[in-house]
Coordinates of C-alpha atoms in Angstrom, one line a residue:
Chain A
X1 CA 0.0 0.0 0.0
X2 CA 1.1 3.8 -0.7
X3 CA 2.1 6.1 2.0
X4 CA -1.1 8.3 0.9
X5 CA -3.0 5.3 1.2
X6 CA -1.8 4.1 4.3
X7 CA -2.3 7.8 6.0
X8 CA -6.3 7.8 4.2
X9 CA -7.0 4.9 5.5
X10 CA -5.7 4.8 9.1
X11 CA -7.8 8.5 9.0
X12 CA -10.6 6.8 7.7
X13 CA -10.3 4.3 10.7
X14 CA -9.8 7.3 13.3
X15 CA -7.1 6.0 14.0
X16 CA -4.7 8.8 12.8
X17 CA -5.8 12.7 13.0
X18 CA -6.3 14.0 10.0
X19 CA -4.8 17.0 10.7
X20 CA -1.3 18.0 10.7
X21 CA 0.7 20.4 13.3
X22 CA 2.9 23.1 12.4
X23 CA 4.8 24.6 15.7
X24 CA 5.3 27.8 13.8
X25 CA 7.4 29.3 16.7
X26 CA 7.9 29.1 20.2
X27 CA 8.6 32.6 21.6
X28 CA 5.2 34.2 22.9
X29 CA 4.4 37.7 24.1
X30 CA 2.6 36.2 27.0
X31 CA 4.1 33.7 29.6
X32 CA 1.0 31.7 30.7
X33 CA 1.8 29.4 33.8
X34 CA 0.6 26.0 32.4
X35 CA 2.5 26.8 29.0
X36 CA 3.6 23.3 27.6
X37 CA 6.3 24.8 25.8
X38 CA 7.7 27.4 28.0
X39 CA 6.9 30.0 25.8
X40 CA 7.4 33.7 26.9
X41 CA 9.1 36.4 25.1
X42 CA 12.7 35.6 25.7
X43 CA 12.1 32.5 24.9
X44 CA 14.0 30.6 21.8
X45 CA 12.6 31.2 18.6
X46 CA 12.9 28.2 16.8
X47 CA 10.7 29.2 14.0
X48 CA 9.8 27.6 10.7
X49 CA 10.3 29.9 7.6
X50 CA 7.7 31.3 5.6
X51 CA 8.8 28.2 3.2
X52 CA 9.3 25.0 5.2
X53 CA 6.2 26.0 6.5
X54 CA 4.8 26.1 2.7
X55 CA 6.5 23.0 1.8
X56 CA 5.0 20.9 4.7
X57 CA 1.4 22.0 3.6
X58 CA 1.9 21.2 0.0
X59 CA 3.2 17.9 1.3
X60 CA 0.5 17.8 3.7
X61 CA -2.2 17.4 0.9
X62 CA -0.1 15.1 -1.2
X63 CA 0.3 12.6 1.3
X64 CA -3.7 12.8 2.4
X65 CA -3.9 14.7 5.6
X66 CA -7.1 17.0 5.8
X67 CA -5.9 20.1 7.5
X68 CA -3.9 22.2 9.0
X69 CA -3.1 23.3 12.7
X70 CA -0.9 25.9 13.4
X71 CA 0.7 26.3 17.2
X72 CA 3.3 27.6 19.1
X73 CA 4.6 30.1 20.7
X74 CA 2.2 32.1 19.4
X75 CA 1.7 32.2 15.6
X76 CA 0.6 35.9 15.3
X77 CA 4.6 36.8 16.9
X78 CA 5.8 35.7 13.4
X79 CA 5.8 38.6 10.1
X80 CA 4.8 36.7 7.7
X81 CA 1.9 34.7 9.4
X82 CA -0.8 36.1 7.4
X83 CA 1.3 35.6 4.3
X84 CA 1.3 31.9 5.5
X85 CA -2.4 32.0 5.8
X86 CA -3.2 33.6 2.6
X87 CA -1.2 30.5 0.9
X88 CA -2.2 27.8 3.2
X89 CA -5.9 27.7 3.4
X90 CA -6.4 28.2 -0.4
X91 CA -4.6 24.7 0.0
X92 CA -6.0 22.8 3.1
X93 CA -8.7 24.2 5.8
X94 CA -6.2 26.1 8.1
X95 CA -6.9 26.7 12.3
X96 CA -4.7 29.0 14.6
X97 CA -4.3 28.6 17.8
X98 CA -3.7 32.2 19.3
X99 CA -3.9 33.7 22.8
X100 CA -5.8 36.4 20.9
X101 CA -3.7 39.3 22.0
X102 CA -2.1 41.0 19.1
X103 CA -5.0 41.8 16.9
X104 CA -4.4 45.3 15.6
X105 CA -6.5 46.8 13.2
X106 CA -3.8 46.3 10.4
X107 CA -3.9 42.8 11.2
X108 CA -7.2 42.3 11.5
X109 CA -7.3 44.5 8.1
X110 CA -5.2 41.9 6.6
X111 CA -7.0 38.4 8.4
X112 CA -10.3 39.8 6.8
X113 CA -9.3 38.6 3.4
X114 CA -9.5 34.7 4.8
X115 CA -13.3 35.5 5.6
X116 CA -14.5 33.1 2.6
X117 CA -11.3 30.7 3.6
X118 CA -11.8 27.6 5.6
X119 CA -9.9 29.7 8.4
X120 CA -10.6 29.6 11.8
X121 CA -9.0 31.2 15.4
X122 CA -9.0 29.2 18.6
X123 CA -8.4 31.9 21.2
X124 CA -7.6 31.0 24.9
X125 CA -9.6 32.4 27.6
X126 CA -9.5 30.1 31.4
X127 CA -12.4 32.8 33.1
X128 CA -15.1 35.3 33.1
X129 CA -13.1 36.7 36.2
X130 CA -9.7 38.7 34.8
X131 CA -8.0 38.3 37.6
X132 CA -8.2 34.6 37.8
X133 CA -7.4 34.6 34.2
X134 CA -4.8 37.0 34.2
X135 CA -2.9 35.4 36.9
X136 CA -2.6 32.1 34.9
X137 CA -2.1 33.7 31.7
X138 CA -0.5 37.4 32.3
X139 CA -1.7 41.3 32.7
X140 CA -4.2 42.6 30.2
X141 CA -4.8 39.2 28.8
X142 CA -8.3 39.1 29.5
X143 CA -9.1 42.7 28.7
X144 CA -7.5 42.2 24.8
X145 CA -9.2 39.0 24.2
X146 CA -12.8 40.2 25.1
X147 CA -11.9 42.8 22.8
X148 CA -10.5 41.3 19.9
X149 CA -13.6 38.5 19.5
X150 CA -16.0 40.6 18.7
X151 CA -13.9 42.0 15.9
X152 CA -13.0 38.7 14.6
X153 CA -16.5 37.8 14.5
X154 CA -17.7 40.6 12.5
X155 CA -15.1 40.1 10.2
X156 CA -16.8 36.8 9.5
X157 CA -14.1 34.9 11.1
X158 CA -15.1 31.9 12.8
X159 CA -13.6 31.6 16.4
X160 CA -13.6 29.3 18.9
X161 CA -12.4 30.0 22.7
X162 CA -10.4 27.1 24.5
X163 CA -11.0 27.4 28.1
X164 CA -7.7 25.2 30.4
X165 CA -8.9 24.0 33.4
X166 CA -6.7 24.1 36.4
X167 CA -8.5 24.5 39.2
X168 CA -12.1 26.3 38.3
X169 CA -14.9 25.6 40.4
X170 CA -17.8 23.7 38.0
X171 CA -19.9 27.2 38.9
X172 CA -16.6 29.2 37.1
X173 CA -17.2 26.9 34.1
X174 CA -21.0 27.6 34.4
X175 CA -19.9 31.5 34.2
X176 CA -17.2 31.2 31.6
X177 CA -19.5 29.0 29.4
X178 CA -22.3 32.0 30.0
X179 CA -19.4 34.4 28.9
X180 CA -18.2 33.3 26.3
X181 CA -21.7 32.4 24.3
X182 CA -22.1 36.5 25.3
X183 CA -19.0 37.4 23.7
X184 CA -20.9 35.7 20.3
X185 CA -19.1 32.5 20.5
X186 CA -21.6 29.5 19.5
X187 CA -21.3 26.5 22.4
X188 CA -20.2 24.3 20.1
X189 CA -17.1 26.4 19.6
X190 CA -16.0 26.9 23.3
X191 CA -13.7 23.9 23.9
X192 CA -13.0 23.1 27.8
X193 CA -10.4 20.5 29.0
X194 CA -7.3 19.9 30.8
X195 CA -3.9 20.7 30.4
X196 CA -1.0 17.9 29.8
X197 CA 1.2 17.3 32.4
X198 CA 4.0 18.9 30.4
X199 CA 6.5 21.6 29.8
X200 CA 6.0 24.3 32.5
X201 CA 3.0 22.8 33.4
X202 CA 5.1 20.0 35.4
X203 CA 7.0 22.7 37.7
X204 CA 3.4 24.1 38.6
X205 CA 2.4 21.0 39.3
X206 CA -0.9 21.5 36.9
X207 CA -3.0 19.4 34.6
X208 CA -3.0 15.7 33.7
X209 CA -0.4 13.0 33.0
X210 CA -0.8 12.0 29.5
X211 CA 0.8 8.4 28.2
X212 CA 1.3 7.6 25.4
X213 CA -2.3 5.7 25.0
X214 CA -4.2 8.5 25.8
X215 CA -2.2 11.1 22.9
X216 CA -4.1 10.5 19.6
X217 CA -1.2 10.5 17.1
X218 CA -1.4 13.9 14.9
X219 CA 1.7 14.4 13.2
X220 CA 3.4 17.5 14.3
X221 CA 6.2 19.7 12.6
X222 CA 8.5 22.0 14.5
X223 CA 12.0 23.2 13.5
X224 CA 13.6 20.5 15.8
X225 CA 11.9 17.8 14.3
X226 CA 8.7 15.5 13.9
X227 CA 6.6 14.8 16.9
X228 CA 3.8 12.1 17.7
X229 CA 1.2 14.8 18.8
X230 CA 1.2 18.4 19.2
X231 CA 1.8 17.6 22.9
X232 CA 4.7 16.2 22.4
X233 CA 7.4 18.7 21.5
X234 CA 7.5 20.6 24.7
X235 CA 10.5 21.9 27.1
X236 CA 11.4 22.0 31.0
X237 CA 14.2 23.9 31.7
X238 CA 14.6 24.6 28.4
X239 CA 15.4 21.4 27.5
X240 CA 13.3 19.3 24.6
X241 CA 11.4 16.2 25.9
X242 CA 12.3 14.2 23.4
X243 CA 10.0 11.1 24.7
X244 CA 7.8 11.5 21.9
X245 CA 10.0 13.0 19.3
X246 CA 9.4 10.5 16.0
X247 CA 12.5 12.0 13.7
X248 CA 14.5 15.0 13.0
X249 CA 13.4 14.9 9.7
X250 CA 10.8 17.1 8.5
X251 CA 11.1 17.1 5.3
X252 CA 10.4 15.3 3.1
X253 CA 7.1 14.7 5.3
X254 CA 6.8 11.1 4.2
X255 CA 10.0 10.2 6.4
X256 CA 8.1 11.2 9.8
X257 CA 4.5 10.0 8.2
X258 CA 6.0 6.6 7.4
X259 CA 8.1 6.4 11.0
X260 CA 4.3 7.3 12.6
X261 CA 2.4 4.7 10.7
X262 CA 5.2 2.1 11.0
X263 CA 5.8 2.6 15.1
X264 CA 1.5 2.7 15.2
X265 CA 1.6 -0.4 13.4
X266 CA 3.7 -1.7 15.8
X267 CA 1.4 -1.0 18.9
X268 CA -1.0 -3.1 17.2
X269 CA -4.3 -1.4 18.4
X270 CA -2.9 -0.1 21.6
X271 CA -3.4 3.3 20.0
X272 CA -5.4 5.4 20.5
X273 CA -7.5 5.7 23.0
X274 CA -10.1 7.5 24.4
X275 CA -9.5 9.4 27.8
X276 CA -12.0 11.2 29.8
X277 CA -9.1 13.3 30.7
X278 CA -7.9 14.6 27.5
X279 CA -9.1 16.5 24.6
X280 CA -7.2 17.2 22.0
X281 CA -5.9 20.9 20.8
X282 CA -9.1 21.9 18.7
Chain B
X1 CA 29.3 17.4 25.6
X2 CA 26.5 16.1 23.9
X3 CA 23.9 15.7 26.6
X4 CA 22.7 12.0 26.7
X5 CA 19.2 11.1 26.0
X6 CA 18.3 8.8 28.7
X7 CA 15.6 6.1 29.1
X8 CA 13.1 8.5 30.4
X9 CA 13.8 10.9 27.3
X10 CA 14.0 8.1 25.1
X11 CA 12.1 9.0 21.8
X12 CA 9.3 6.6 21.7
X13 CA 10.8 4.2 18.5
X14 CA 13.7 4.1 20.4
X15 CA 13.0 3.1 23.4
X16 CA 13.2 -0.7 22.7
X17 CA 16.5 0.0 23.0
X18 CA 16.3 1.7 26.7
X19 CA 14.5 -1.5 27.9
X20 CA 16.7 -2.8 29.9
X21 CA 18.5 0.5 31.0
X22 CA 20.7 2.9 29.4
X23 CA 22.3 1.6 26.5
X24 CA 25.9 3.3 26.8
X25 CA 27.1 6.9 25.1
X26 CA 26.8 5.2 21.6
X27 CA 23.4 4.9 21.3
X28 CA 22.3 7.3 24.4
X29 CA 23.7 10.2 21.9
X30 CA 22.3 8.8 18.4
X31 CA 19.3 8.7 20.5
X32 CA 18.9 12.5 19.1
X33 CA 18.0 11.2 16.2
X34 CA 15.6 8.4 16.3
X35 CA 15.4 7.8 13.0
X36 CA 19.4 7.4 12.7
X37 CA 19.6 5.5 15.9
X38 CA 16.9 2.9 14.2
X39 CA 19.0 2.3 11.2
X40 CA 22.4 2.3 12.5
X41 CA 22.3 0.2 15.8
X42 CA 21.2 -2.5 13.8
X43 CA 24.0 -2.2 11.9
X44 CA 26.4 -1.7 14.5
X45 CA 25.2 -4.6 16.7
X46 CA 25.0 -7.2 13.5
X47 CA 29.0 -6.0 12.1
X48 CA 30.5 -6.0 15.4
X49 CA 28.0 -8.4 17.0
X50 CA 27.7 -12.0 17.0
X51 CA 28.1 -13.6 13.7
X52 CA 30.0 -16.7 12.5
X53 CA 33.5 -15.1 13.4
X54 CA 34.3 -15.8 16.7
X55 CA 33.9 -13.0 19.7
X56 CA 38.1 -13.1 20.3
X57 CA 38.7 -12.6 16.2
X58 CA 36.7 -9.7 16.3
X59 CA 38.0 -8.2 19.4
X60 CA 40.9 -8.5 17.9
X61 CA 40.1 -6.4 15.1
X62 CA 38.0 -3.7 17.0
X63 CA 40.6 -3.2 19.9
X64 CA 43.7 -3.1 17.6
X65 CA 41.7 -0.5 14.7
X66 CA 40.6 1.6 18.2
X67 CA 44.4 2.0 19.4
X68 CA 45.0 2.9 15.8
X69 CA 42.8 5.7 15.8
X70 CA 43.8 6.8 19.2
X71 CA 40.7 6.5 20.5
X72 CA 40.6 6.4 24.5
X73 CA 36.6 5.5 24.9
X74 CA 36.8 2.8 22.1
X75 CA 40.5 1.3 23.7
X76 CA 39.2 1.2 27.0
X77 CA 36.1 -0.1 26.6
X78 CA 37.3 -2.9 24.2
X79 CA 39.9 -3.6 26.6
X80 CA 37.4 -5.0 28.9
X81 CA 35.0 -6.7 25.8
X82 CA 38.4 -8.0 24.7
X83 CA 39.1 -9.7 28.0
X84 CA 36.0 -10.9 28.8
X85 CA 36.5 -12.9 25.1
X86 CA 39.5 -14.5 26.5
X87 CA 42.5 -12.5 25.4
X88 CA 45.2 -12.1 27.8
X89 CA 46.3 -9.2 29.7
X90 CA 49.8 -9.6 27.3
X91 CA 47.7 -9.8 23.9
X92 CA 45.6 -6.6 25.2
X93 CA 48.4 -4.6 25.6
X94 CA 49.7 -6.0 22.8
X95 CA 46.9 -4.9 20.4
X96 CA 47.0 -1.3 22.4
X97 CA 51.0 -1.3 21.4
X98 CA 52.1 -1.6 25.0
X99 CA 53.7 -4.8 23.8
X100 CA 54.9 -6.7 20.7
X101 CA 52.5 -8.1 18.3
X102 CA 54.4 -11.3 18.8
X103 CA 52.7 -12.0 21.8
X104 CA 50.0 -13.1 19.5
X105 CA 51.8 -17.0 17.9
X106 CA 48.8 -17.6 15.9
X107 CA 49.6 -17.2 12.6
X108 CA 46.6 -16.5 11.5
X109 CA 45.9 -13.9 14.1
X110 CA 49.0 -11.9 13.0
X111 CA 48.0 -12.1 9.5
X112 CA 44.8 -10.4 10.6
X113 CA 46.2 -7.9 12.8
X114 CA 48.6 -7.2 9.7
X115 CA 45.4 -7.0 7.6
X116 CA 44.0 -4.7 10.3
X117 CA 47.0 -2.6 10.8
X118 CA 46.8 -1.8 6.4
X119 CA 43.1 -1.2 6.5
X120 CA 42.8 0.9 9.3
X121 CA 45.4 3.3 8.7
X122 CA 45.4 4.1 5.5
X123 CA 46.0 6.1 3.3
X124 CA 48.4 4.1 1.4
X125 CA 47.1 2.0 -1.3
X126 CA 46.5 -2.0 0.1
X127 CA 48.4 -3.8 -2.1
X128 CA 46.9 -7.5 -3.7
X129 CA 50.2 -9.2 -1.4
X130 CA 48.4 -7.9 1.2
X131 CA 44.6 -9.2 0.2
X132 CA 46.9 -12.6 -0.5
X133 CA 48.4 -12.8 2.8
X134 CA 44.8 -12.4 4.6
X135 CA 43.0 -14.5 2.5
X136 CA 45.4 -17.2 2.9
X137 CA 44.1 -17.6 6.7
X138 CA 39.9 -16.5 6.1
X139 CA 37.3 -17.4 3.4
X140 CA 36.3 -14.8 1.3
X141 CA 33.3 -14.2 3.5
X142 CA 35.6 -14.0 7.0
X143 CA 37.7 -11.1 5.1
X144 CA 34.5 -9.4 3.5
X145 CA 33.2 -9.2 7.1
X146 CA 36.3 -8.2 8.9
X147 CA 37.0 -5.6 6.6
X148 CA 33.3 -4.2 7.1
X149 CA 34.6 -4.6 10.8
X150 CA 37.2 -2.1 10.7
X151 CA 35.8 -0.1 8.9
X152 CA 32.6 0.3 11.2
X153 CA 34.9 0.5 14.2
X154 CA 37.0 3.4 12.0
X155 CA 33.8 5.4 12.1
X156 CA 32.9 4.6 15.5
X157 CA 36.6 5.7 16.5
X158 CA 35.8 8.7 14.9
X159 CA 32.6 9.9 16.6
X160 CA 33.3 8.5 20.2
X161 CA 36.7 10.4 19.9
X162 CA 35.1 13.4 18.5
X163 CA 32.3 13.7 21.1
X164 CA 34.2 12.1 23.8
X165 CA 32.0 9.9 24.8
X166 CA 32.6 9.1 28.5
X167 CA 33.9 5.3 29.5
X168 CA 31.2 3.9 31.8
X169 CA 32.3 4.0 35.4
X170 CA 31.4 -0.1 35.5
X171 CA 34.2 -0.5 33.1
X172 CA 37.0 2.2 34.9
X173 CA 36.4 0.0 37.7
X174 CA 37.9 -3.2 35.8
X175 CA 40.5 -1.2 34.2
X176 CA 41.6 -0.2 37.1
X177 CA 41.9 -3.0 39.0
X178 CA 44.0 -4.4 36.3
X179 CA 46.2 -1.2 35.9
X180 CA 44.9 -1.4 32.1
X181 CA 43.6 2.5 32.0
X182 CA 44.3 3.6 28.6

């Protein structure tokens, strides 16, 4: 069987994700306290170009994945993002996760051209209250969020809202559900779950551990290599945990696509699995 | 130093070989990359492995090409490997040119450190007397395989030297007690 068809088919039997992870960068304006990645603004780049970025969606399609997910870091710290954007979704529907904090009006000038794309924002927001908010994910946080939504909305972009629990109350869900369906957002696009036990998250002693069983594999591309899930490529101490690294390789794609399929193979049905614990990025 | 990937950080197609512990500097810094590590400790473990030439023939071969290229991780860990396959302290120290070759009265063990000796060094041309004078001792597949031999522990020479990889505190231990520190 063809790599294509291998990758179609183990979609087709959910057992792969059909979308593909780019960790655009890693540095971030914001320094959140459960951050998998350690990301803050000192932190290391390690950015993909405007091109290897390119080449992996092109790739992407060729070999049968169905989408795209960018990541980081955050994506919007990068120049050419909405350059990436404007070439990747006319290729494959494209999602961004954001922290939703550095939407200008020249930006959002710029993201309204994706409008009749198959584009969408997932913007992080852990409360209704700003302060508990704030002190997980940094000053201000809260107050640019609430206000960049409703502009992205009336753009005609679709957004989603990806609340982490840590330690809210089931009444704080109540009110940040109630929040964020006031903000515009339909239900069906506020995602709530748990953070991985990893990266900075392991220091603060927040989230869940998550083996191996419970990570549905979704290829994942940074600069430092090819990862088993967009949970995988994270840092403590500003070291790569490399527990779930597949390759170095990135491109071509098919070296890391093939390595995935082949180790998955190997587990023979041990993956994946469904956890009540985890949900995936989007 | 190159940091080395242990078996909690193993990359998950790797890990098979972080079963039973940490594998030793080799493949605890191909363990970077996975995909290398996969291909090449294969290779490594079936060349200098078991195979149909015996365990002392092919310490012989990996602990003389290692003092060759000077290489203090390879020397002293072969040392040990090279003991444990029954050479004696004298034909250790032999091989590591602490002593004569002749401590070695096996013809056909001299032929193939001679073989060894042209091979490894280089980078004069190996002349047919000397493909003659090995062949007269080992089949055509024996010389195929312990020419792949030296050159395999050439590039492992290379990049333990190069990264300097640290000798494993179980083996200093034996070294020591034998006064065989390289």
């Amino acid at each position: 069987m063809s790599l294509p068809s291998r990758i179609t088919y183990a979609i087709d039997q959910g057992k792969l994700s059909g979308r593909l992870w780019l960790y655009s960068n890693y540095h971030c304006n914001l320094a959140c306290r459960y951050c998998l990645t350690e990301s803050a603004p000192s932190s290391p780049k390690r950015q993909l170009s405007l091109d290897s970025m390119m080449d992996v969606v092109h790739q992407a399609r060729e070999l049968g994945f169905r989408a795209i997910g960018v990541t980081g870091g955050e994506p919007f710290m990068l120049p050419y993002i909405e350059e990436f954007l404007l070439q990747a979704t006319q290729i494959l529907p494209v999602t961004v996760l954001t922290n939703g904090t550095l939407f200008h009006q020249r930006r959002l000038d710029k993201l309204s051209l994706l409008k009749e794309h198959d584009f969408r924002l997932q913007i992080s927001l852990d409360s209704h209250n700003p302060v508990f908010n704030d002190t997980m994910r940094g000053p201000n946080n809260f107050a640019r969020v609430v206000e960049a939504i409703p502009k992205l909305l009336a753009l005609g972009i679709r957004v989603r809202v990806a609340t982490t629990l840590t330690n809210q109350s089931e009444s704080e869900i109540h009110d940040v559900q109630h929040f964020v369906k006031k903000l515009g957002v339909p239900e069906e696009d506020h995602l709530i779950r748990k953070t991985v036990q990893r990266g900075r998250a392991v220091t603060e002693e927040l989230g869940v551990k998550a083996p191996l069983e419970h990570l549905v594999p979704e290829l994942t591309i940074t600069a430092e290599g090819a990862f088993w899930s967009p949970f995988s490529p994270t840092y403590i101490d500003g070291r790569l945990q490399s527990d779930l690294l597949l390759s170095r390789t990135i491109a071509p794609l098919s070296v890391a696509s093939k390595i995935l399929l082949d180790f998955m193979q190997s587990l023979e049905g041990v993956v994946p699995q469904d956890s009540d614990e985890l949900e995936g990025f989007v | 130093m190159i940091t080395m990937i242990t078996q909690e950080n193993a990359p998950l197609t790797v890990r098979k070989y972080f079963a039973a512990g940490n594998p030793g500097p080799i493949a605890q810094t191909l363990a970077h990359t996975p995909e290398t590590l996969n291909v090449s400790l294969p290779f490594i473990g079936q060349v200098l492995g078991a195979s149909s030439i015996s365990f002392r023939i092919k310490e012989i071969v990996i602990l003389r090409t290692s003092y060759l290229l000077a290489c203090k991780y390879c020397v002293n860990t072969h040392t040990v490997v090279a003991l444990k396959a029954g050479l004696s302290d004298d034909e250790v120290q032999a091989l590591r040119g602490e002593n004569p070759v002749s401590a070695f009265s096996d013809e056909k063990e001299q032929a193939l450190i001679q073989w060894t000796d042209v091979v490894a060094l280089g980078p004069q041309p190996i002349l047919d007397s000397h493909r003659s004078q090995v062949l007269a001792h080992f089949s055509e597949p024996e010389v195929v395989e312990l020419t792949l031999l030296i050159g395999a522990t050439v590039m492992l020479n290379r990049y333990a030297s190069a990264l300097n990889l640290p000798v494993s505190g179980a083996h200093q231990e034996i070294l020591s007690a034998k006064g065989l520190v390289y």
